[in-house]
Structures are given as structure tokens and as C-alpha cells.
Coordinates of C-alpha atoms and ligand atoms in Angstrom, one line a residue:
X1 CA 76.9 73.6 97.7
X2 CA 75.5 74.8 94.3
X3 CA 73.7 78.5 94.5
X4 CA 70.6 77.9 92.8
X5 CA 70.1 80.6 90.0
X6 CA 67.9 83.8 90.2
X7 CA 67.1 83.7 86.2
X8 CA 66.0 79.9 85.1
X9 CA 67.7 80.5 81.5
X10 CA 71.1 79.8 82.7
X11 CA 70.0 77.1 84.3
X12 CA 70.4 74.8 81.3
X13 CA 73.7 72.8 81.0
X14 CA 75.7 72.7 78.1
X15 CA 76.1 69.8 76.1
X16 CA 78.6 67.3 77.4
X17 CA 80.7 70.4 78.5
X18 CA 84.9 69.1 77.9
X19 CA 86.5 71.7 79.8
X20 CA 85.2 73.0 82.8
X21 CA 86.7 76.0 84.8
X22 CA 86.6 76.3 89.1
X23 CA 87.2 80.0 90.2
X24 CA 87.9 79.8 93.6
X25 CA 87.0 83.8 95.2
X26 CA 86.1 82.4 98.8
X27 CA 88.7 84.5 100.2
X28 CA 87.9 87.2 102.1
X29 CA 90.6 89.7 100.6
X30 CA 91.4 91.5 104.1
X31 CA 94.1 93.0 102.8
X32 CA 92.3 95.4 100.2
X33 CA 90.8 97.1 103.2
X34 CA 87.4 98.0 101.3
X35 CA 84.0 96.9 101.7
X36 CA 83.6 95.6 98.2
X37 CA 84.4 92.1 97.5
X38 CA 88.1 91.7 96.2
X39 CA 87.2 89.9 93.1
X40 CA 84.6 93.2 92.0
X41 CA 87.3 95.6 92.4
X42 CA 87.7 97.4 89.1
X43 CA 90.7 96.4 86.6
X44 CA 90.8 99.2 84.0
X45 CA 87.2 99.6 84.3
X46 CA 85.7 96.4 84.8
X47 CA 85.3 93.9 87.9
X48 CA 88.6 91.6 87.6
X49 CA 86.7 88.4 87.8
X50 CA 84.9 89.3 84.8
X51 CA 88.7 89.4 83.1
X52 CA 89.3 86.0 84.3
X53 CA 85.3 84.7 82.9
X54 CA 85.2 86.3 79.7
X55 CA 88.9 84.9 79.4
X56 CA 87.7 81.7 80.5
X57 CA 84.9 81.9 77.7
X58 CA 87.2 83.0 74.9
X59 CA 89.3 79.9 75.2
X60 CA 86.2 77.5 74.7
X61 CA 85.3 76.9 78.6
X62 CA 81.5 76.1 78.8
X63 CA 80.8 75.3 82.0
X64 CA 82.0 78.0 84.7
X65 CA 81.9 77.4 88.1
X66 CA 83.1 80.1 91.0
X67 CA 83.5 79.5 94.4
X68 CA 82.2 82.3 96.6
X69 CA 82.2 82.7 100.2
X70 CA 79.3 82.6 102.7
X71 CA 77.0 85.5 101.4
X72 CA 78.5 87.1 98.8
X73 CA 75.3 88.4 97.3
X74 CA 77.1 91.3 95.6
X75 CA 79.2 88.6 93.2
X76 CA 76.3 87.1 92.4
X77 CA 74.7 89.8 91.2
X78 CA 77.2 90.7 89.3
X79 CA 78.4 87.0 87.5
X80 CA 74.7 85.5 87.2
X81 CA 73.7 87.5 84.2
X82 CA 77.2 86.1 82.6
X83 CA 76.0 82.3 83.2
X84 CA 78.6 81.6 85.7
X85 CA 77.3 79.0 88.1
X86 CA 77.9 79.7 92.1
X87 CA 79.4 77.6 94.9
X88 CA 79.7 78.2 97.9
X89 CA 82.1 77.4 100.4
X90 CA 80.6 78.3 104.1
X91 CA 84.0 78.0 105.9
X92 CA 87.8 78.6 104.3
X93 CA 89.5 75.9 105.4
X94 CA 91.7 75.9 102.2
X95 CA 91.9 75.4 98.6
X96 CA 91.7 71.8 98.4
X97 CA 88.2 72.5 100.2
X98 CA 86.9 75.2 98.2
X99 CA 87.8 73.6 94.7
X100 CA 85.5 70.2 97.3
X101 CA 83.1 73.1 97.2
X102 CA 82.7 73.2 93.0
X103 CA 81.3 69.4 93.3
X104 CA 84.1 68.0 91.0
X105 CA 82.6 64.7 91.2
X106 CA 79.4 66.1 88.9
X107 CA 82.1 67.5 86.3
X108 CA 82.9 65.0 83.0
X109 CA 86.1 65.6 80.9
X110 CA 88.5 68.1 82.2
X111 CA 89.1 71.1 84.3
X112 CA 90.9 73.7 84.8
X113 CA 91.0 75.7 88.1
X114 CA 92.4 79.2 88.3
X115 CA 92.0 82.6 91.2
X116 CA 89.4 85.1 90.4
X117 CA 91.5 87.4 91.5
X118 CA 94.6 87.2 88.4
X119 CA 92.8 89.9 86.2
X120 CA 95.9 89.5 83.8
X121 CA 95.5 86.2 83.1
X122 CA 94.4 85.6 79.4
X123 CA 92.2 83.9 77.0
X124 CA 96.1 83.0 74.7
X125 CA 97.3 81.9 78.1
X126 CA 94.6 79.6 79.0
X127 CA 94.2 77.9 76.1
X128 CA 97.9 77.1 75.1
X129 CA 97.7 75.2 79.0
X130 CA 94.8 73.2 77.4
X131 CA 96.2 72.3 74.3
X132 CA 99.3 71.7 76.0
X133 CA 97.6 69.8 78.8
X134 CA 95.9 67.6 76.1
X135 CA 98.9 67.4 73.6
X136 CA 100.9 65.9 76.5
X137 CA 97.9 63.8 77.8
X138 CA 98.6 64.9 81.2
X139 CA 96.5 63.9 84.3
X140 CA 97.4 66.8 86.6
X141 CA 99.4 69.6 86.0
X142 CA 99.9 73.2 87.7
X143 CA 100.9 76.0 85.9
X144 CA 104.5 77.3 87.3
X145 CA 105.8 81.0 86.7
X146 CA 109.6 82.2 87.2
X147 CA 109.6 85.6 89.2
X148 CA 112.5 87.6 90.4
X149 CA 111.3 87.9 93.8
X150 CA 109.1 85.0 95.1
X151 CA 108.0 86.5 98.1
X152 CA 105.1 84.3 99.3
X153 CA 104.3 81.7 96.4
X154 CA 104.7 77.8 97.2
X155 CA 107.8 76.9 95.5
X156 CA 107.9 74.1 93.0
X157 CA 110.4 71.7 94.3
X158 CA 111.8 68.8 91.7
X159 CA 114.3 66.1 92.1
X160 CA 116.4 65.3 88.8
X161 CA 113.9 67.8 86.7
X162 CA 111.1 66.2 88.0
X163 CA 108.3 67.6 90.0
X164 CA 108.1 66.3 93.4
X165 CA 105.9 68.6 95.7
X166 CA 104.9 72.6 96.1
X167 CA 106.1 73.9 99.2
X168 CA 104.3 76.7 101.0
X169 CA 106.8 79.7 101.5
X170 CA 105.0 79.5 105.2
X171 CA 106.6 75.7 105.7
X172 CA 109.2 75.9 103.0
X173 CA 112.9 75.6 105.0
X174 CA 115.5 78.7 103.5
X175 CA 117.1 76.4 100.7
X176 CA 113.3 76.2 99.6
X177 CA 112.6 79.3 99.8
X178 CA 115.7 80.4 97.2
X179 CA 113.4 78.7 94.7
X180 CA 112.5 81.2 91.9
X181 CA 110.0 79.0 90.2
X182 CA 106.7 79.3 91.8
X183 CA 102.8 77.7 91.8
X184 CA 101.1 80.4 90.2
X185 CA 98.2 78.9 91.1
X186 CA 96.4 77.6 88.3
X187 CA 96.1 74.0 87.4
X188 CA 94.8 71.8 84.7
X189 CA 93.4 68.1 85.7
X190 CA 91.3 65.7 84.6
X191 CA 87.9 66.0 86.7
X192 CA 88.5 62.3 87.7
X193 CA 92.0 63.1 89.5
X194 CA 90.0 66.0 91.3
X195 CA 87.1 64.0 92.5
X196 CA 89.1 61.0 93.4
X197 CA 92.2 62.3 95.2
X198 CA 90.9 65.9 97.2
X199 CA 89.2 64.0 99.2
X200 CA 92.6 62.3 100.8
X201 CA 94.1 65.6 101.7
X202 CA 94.8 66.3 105.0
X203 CA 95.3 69.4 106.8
X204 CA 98.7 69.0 108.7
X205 CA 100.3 72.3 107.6
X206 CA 101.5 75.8 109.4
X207 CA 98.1 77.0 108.8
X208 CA 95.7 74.2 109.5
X209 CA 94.2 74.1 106.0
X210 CA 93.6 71.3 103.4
X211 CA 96.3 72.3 100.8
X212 CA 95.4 72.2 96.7
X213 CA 99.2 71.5 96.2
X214 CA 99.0 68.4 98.2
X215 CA 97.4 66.6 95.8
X216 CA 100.5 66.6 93.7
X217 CA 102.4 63.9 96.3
X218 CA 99.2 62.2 95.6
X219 CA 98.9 61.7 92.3
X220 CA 102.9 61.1 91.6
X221 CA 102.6 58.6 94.3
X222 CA 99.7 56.9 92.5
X223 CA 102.2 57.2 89.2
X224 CA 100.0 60.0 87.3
X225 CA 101.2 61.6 84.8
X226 CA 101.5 64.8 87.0
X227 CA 103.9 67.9 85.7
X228 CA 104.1 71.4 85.3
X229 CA 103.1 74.0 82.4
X230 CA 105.0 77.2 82.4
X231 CA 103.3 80.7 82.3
X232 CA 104.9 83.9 82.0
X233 CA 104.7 86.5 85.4
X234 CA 101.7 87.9 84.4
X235 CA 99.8 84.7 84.8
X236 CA 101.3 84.6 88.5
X237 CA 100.3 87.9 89.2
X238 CA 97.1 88.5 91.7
X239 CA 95.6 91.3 93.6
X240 CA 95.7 91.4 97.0
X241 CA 96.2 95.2 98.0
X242 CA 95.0 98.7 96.6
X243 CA 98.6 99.2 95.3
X244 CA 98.5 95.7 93.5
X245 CA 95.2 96.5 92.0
X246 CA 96.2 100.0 91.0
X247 CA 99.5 98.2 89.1
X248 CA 97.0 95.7 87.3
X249 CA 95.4 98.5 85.6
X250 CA 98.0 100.2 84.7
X251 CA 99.8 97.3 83.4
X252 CA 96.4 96.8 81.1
X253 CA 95.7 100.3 80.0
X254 CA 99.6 100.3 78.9
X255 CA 99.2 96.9 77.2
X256 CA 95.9 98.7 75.3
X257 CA 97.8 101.8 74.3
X258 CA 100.8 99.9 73.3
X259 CA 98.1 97.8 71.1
X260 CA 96.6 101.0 69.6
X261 CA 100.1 102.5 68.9
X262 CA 101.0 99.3 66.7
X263 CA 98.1 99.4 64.6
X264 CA 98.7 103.6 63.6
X265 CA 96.8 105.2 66.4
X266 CA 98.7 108.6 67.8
X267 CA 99.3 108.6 71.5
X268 CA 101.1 111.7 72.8
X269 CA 102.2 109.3 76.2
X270 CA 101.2 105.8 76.5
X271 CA 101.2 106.2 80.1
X272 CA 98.8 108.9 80.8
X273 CA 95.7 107.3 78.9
X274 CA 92.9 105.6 80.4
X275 CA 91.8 103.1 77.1
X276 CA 89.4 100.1 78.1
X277 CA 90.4 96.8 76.5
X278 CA 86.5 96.6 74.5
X279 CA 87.4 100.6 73.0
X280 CA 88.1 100.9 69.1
X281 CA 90.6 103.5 67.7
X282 CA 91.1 103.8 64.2
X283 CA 94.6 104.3 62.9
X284 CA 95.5 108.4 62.5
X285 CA 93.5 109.6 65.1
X286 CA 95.8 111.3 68.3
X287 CA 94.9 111.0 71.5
X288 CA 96.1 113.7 73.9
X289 CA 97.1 112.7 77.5
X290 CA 94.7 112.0 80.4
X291 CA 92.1 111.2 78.4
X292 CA 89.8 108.3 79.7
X293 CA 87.8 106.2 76.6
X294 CA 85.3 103.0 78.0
X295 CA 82.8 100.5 77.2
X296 CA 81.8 100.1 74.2
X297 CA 83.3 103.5 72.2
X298 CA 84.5 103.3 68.8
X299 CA 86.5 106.5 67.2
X300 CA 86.9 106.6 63.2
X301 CA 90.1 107.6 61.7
X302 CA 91.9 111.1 61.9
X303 CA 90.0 112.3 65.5
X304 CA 91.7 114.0 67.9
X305 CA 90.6 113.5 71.7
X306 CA 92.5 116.3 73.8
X307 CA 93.4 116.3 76.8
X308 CA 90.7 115.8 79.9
X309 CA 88.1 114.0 78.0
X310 CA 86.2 111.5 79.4
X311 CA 84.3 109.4 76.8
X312 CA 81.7 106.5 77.8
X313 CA 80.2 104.1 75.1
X314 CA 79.8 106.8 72.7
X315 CA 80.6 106.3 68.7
X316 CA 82.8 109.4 67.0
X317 CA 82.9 109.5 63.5
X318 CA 86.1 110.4 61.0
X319 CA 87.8 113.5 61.5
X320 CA 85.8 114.4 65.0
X321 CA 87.7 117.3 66.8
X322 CA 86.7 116.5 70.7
X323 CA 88.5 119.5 72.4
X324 CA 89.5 119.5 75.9
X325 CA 87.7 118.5 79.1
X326 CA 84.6 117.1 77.4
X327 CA 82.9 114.4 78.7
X328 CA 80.7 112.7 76.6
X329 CA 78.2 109.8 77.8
X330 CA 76.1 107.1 75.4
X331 CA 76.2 109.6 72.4
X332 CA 77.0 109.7 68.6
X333 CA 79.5 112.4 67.0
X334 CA 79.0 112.5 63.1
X335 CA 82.3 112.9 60.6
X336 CA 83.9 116.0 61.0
X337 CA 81.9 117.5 63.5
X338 CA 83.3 119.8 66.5
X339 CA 82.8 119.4 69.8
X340 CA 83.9 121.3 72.8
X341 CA 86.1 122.6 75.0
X342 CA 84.0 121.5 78.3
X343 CA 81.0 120.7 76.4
X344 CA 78.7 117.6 78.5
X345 CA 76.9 115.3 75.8
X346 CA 74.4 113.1 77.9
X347 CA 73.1 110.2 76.4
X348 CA 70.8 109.6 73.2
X349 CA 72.4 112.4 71.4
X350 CA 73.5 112.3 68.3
X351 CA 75.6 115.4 66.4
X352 CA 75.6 115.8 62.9
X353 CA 78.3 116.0 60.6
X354 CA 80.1 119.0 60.2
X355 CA 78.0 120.6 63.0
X356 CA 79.6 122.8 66.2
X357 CA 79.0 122.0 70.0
X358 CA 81.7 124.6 71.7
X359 CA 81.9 125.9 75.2
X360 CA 79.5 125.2 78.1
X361 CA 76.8 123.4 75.9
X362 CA 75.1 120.4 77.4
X363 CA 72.9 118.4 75.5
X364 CA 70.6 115.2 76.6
X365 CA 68.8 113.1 73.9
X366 CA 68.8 115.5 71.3
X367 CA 69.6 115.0 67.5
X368 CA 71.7 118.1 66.1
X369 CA 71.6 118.5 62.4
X370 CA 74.2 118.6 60.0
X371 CA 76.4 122.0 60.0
X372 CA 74.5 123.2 63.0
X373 CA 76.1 125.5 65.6
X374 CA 75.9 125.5 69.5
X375 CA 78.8 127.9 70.3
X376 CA 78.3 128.5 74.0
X377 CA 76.5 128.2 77.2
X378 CA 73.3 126.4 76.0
X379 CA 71.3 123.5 77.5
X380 CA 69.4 121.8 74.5
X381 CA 67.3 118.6 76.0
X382 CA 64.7 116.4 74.2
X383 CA 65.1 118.2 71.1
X384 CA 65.7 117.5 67.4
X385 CA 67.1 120.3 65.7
X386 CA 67.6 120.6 62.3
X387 CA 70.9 121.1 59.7
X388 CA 72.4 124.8 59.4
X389 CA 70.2 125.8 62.5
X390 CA 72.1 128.7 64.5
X391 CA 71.9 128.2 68.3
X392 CA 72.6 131.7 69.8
X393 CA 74.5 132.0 72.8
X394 CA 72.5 131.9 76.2
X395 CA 69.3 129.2 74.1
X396 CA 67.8 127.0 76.5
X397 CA 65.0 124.6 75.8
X398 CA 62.7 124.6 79.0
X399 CA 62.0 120.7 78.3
X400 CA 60.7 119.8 82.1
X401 CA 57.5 120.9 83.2
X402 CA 55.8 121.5 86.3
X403 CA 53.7 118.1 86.2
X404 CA 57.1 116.4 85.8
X405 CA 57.3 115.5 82.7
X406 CA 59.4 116.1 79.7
X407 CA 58.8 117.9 76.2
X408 CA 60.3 118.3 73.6
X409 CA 61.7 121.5 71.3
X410 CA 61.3 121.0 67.0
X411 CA 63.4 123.3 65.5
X412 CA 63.4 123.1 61.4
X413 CA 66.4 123.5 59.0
X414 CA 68.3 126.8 58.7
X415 CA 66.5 128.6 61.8
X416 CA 68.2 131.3 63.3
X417 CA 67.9 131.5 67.3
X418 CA 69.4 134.6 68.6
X419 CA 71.0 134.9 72.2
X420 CA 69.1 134.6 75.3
X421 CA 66.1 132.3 74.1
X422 CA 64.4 130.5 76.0
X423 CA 62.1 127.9 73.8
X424 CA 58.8 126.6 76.4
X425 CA 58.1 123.1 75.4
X426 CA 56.6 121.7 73.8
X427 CA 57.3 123.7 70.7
X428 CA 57.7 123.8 67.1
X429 CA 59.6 126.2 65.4
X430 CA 59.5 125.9 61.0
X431 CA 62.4 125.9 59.1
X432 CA 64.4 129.1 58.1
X433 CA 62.6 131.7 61.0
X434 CA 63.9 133.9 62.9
X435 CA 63.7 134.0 66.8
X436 CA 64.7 137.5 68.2
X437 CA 67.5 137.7 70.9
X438 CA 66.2 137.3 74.4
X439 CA 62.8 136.0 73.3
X440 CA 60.3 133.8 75.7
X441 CA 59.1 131.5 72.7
X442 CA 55.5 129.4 74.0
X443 CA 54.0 128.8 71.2
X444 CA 54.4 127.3 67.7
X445 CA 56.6 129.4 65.4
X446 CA 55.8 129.3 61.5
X447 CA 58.5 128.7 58.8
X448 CA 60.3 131.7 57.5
X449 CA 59.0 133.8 60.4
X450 CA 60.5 136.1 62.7
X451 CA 59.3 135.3 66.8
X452 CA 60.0 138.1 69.2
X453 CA 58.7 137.5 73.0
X454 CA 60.2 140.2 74.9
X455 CA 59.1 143.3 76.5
X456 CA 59.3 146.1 74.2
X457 CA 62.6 148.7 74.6
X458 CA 61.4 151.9 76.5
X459 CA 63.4 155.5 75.7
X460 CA 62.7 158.1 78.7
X461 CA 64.5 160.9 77.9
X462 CA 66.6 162.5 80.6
X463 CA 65.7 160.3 83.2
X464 CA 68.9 160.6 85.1
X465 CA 68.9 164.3 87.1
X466 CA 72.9 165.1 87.3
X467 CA 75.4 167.7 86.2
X468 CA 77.0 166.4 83.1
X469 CA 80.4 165.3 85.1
X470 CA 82.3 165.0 81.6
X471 CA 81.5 169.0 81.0
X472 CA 82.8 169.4 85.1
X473 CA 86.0 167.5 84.3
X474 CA 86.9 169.4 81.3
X475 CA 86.2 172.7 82.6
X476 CA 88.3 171.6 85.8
X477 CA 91.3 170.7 82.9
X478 CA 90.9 174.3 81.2
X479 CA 90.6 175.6 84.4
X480 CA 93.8 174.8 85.3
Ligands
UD1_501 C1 98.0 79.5 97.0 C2 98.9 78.2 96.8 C3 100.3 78.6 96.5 C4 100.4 79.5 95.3 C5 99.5 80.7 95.4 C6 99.3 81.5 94.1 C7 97.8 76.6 98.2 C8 98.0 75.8 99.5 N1 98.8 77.4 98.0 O1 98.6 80.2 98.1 O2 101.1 77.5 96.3 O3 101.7 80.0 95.0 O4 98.1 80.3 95.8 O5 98.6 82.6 94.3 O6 96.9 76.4 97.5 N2 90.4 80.4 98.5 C9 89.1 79.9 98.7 N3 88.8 79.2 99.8 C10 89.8 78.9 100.8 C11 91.1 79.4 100.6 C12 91.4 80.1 99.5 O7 88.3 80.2 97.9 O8 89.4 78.3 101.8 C13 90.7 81.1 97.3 C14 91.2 82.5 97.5 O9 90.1 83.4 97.5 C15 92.2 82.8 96.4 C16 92.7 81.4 96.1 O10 91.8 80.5 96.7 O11 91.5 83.2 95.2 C17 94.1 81.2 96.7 O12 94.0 81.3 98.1 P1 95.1 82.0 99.0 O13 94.7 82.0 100.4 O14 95.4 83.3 98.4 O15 96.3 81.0 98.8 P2 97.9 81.4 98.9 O16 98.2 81.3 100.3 O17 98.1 82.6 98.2
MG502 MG1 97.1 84.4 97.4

């Protein structure tokens, strides 16, 4: 049964759509032991199924169909706003049923039905099955892997070369089961084969299921051009348990630092680096080890990320020095500027070039001029501070008031904050003053002036009654 849609603009079909994909992610994924879904477990950093869609979309797929089980509002919120369209499949009584579930009678041209949870499947993959799949004018075919170990994939059995049936390792007899080549689970078909043989499966099996593979004795019986395509192990590869999903990512975030090492980038050690797939690197940069980069981030040439930093679609220019345990979230780093080490950067802020952030600074939506210097222990938010502005150790900009809202700090070019300020906003300082050290700044400060706010220094002479100890010990010294 078709989901209907939350939004109405991905309702619309696409023209005459020639290859259509079926996800099937009814399963219940038992074996993952967690309370999310299986298929919106995270593959280095983003919900597997969304691998297997966006690689679905890169090789030309327009029509997307997933196959959910009962309820699974969580997966639909997640795949509606990527125009997938839902299926559902109430009871799993087996892959022939849930690929029933996609309607494949309502599909024209050709399909191609795949696991949502492979994440290591491919866009390259898919579409040399398709072009393969349509060079060969094939009716049916399933995509076959060789693996060292088997384990519990239905083995492809062929007589003379020929494919003749997938047998389940469950009913597959032990000269079956020495079988290396395996049903990776993916097949390619014409939509007509789907919607006129799945009905005929029956469900006389060890588990009581309608089997997908059983449509294969089908078809060759009715003399279709059935055969197999071969993938490579990856393509075979699915996530059923913590440890399997932990492996995925790794295997990914290697593939992405291999990637980056070919094209120039410095990696100190491939395998301690957390890079998403959608990062950027330019050649010459180095990136020290545990260092996580994701989303949307792009880094300009001859950076260097050390070690500890996390990094979340932020943009570093040339030459950025991001020193260690710096975590940096939705911001903008300017060519050759310095940041860090354990500085925060919250988002909307944007640090010019050339300037310093350095130890213990946080920052949230503020725009740090040119040259500027933060050195240490600040909290700047809502704040646009000009270039060659000094930011004394200690500064804080009070930006959230009692009524709950937020203001915001001005500070003009080539200011001079000294330690221990505290600016009340909202404020405007002018350009080239001069705030005292431990000042209280509330109101408006004029260009080129100097703002002290702090009570006055009081001398009391001899305020402390005591016998001068240093006269005591030295007499006690010539005493002896
Ligand atoms: C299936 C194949 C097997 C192949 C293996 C590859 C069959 C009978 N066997 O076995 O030959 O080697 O995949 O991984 O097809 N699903 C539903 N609804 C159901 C049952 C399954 O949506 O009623 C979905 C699951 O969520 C999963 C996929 O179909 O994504 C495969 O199902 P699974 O139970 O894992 O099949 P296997 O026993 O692994
Ligand atoms: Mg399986």
C-alpha cells in the first residue's frame, strides 16, 4: 500500500520514469539491538539508506520507491523531504511480498530492486548493472558477488555455467553450501517480469516466506532471458549488527582519506580520520589524526587541522592554522587566520583573514575583522568587531538580557580592549579607543577615546598592624 505524502510537491510523477528503484527496509533489524530503525543508523555520518538513495539518484533513477514496515514514522520523516515514495508492507512474509508491496504492476520500463541496508553500494555500481542489464537485453537478472566466507547468503547454483536457482543457505544441502558465489541481493528486471511472475511464488521453504529468488525457476522455466551480473564484495555487503555498521564506516572514511591522499591532501594516518564523503580538502593541507570534518565543509589549500578537531559545515580558507581540540560549527575561517587550541566557534561566525582566536575563546554569530586578536578566555556573541581590534584577555560581551533577548556589541577598527571587560549590550564602541582593563562598559564609547568603568584604586597607608616579619627574620639570622 502507497504512503500518501506529508508535502504535495513530491507528489508529482516524473515523466515516463525508465528505471525505477524498490528499497525493500521492512525488516525489523533485531539484531542491531537499538531502538532506531536499522536503515537510519548512521554510515560515516549519515543515515545508510540515504547512501543507497542519493546513489540511486546519481545513476539516473527517478522514481524511488522504499518499502517500510508497519509504522515506521521515523523513515519517513527522514526520506520524504528526499522525494522517496513509501510502501508499506504490514506483515514480512518475505521478499517476494515486500517488493508485492512497491505495486510493480503501476511501474513502466525497468527496475531495479536493491536493500536499504548496503550503505556501500554505489552510484558506478548501479549503473554499470543498468547499462549492462540493457546492453545484454536481459529480462531478469540478480546481481551475484564472490566472498571468501559465504556465511548466510543464498548461493547461486548453475548447471553447465548456467543459472539455474538461488538456494537459501537455510535449505541449501553441504555441497550447496561450498558455493562461494552468492545473491547479493540486488536484482535488475523488467517491471513486466515483476508484476507478472511474484504473484506465482509460493511459500514452501524452511522459513515459511514467499522467496524473491524464486522467481528465477520462474522465469528460466518460462525461457527468459534470466542471468546474473557480477558485483564486487562491497556490493554484497549489508548491516545487520553494531560491529557490521561500525566496519561500514570505517571502510567509507578509509575510502574518503585514501581519495584525499591521491589528489595531494596530507594525512598523518588514514585510519584515525573521521572525513565525510560531501567534505572538500584542497591539496597541501595536513590533517593531523582524530580529527572529525562533516557536512558540507570545504578547507582551502595549505591548512593544517590538528589533532581533536571537530569541524561541522564550516568553510576554512588558505593557509588556516586550526590548532588542536577546536570544534568549530556552521562558521567561516578567512586565509591565513589562527584559530585555537580549544577554541568553540558557534555558528554564523565568520573570522577574518590574518586575525587570532587562541585559547578558551568562544564565539557565536560574530564577524571578527581582519588581523584581529582574541588570545584567551573570551566569550564574544552577537558582535561585529572590526580589523586590528585587540580583544584583552578575560572580554566578554554581556549579549543576553534579562527580557530574553539578544544584543549586540559594535566595536570599530583598531580598538584596544584591555583584560577583564565586560561590554553591556547593546553597545557601540568607535574605532581606535581605548577601553581600560577591568572596565564595566554600558554605554556608547566615542572613536579615539579612552572608556574606564571601574571603581577607582584606594591607597590606605599602613592598614595592616604587624611587626615587620622580614626585619624579625633577619635579626633572628644575625642573631645567630
Ligand atoms: C536475502 C536473499 C538471499 C541473499 C540475501 C542478501 C531471499 C529469499 N534471500 O536473504 O538470497 O543472499 O538477501 O542479503 O530473498 N525484507 C522486507 N520484507 C520482508 C522480508 C525482508 O522488506 O518481508 C527486506 C529486509 O529489510 C532486507 C531485505 O528485504 O532489507 C532482505 O531480507 P532478509 O531477511 O535480510 O533476507 P536474507 O535472509 O538476508
Ligand atoms: Mg539479510
Amino acid at each position: 500500500m502507497m504512503l500518501p505524502m506529508k508535502s504535495e510537491s513530491h507528489k508529482e510523477k516524473t515523466d515516463n520514469p525508465k528505471w525505477t528503484a524498490i528499497i525493500l527496509a521492512a525488516g525489523k533489524g533485531t539484531r542491531m539491538g537499538s531502538p532506531l530503525p536499522k536503515v537510519l543508523h548512521p554510515v560515516a555520518g549519515r543515515p545508510m539508506l540515504q547512501n543507497v538513495i542519493e546513489a540511486c539518484r546519481q545513476a539516473g533513477v527517478s522514481d524511488i520507491r522504499l518499502v517500510v514496515g508497519h509504522g515506521s514514522h521515523l523513515v519517513q520523516n527522514v526520506v520524504e523531504p528526499m522525494g522517496v515514495h513509501l510502501f508499506s508492507q504490514k506483515e514480512q512474509k518475505g521478499t517476494a511480498d515486500a517488493v508485492m508491496s512497491a505495486e510493480p504492476e503501476t511501474i513502466e520500463g525497468n527496475v531495479i530492486i536493491l536493500n536499504g541496508d548496503h550503505p556501500l553500494l554505489s552510484a558506478a555500481d548501479l549503473k554499470s548493472f543498468i547499462e549492462k542489464f540493457e546492453a545484454q537485453k536481459m529480462d531478469l537478472a540478480v546481481v551475484s558477488a564472490k566472498l571468501k566466507e559465504p556465511k548466510d547468503f543464498g548461493r547461486i547454483v548453475r548447471a553447465n555455467g548456467q543459472l539455474v536457482a538461488i538456494v537459501e543457505a537455510k535449505d541449501a544441502s553441504n555441497d550447496a553450501l561450498k558455493i562461494n558465489e552468492v545473491n547479493t541481493g540486488i536484482y535488475v528486471a523488467k517491471a513486466q517480469i515483476l508484476a507478472d511472475y511474484l504473484p506465482k511464488i509460493q511459500n514452501n521453504n524452511a522459513k515459511k516466506e514467499y522467496y524473491l529468488t524464486d522467481i528465477l525457476g520462474l522465469t528460466i522455466h518460462a525461457r527468459k532471458k534470466v542471468g546474473t551480473l557480477e558485483g564486487n564484495p562491497r556490493v554484497a555487503f549489508g548491516v545487520n549488527t553494531q560491529a557490521e555498521l561500525a566496519q561500514a564506516s570505517r571502510i567509507k572514511y578509509r575510502q574518503k582519506a585514501k581519495e584525499l591522499m591521491d589528489k595531494g591532501v596530507l594525512i598523518l594516518d588514514p585510519r584515525a580520520v573521521y572525513i565525510e564523503e560531501s567534505v572538500e580538502i584542497a591539496p597541501g593541507s595536513v590533517i593531523y589524526p582524530q580529527v572529525f570534518i562533516r557536512g558540507r565543509s570545504k578547507i582551502g589549500t595549505l591548512c593544517a587541522i590538528e589533532p581533536n578537531c571537530f569541524i561541522v559545515d564550516s568553510l576554512l580558507g588558505e593557509g588556516v592554522q586550526l590548532k588542536a581540540n577546536s570544534y568549530l560549527e556552521r562558521v567561516q575561517i578567512l586565509n591565513r587566520a589562527s584559530v585555537g587550541p580549544f577554541a568553540r566557534l558557534r555558528p554564523e561566525t565568520i573570522i577574518g583573514e590574518e586575525a587570532h582566536v587562541g585559547n578558551f575563546v568562544e564565539m557565536k554569530k560574530v564577524k571578527f575583522g581582519a588581523k584581529s586578536k582574541a588570545g584567551h578566555l573570551t566569550y564574544l556573541g552577537d558582535a561585529e568587531i572590526g580589523s586590528d581590534v585587540n580583544i584583552g584577555c578575560g572580554t566578554i560581551t554581556c549579549n543576553y538580557a534579562v527580557d530574553k533577548k539578544k544584543y549586540k556589541t559594535v566595536i570599530g577598527n583598531g580598538t584596544f580592549v584591555g583584560s577583564d571587560t565586560q561590554f553591556v549590550a547593546p553597545l557601540t564602541v568607535g574605532e581606535n579607543a581605548v577601553i581600560g582593563s577591568g572596565s564595566t562598559i554600558t554605554k556608547d564609547v566615542p572613536a579615539r577615546a579612552l572608556a574606564v568603568a571601574r571603581g577607582k584604586q584606594v591607597i590606605i597607608e599602613n592598614y595592616v598592624k604587624t611587626e615587620d616579619k622580614s626585619q624579625k627574620t633577619s635579626d633572628k639570622k644575625s642573631g645567630d
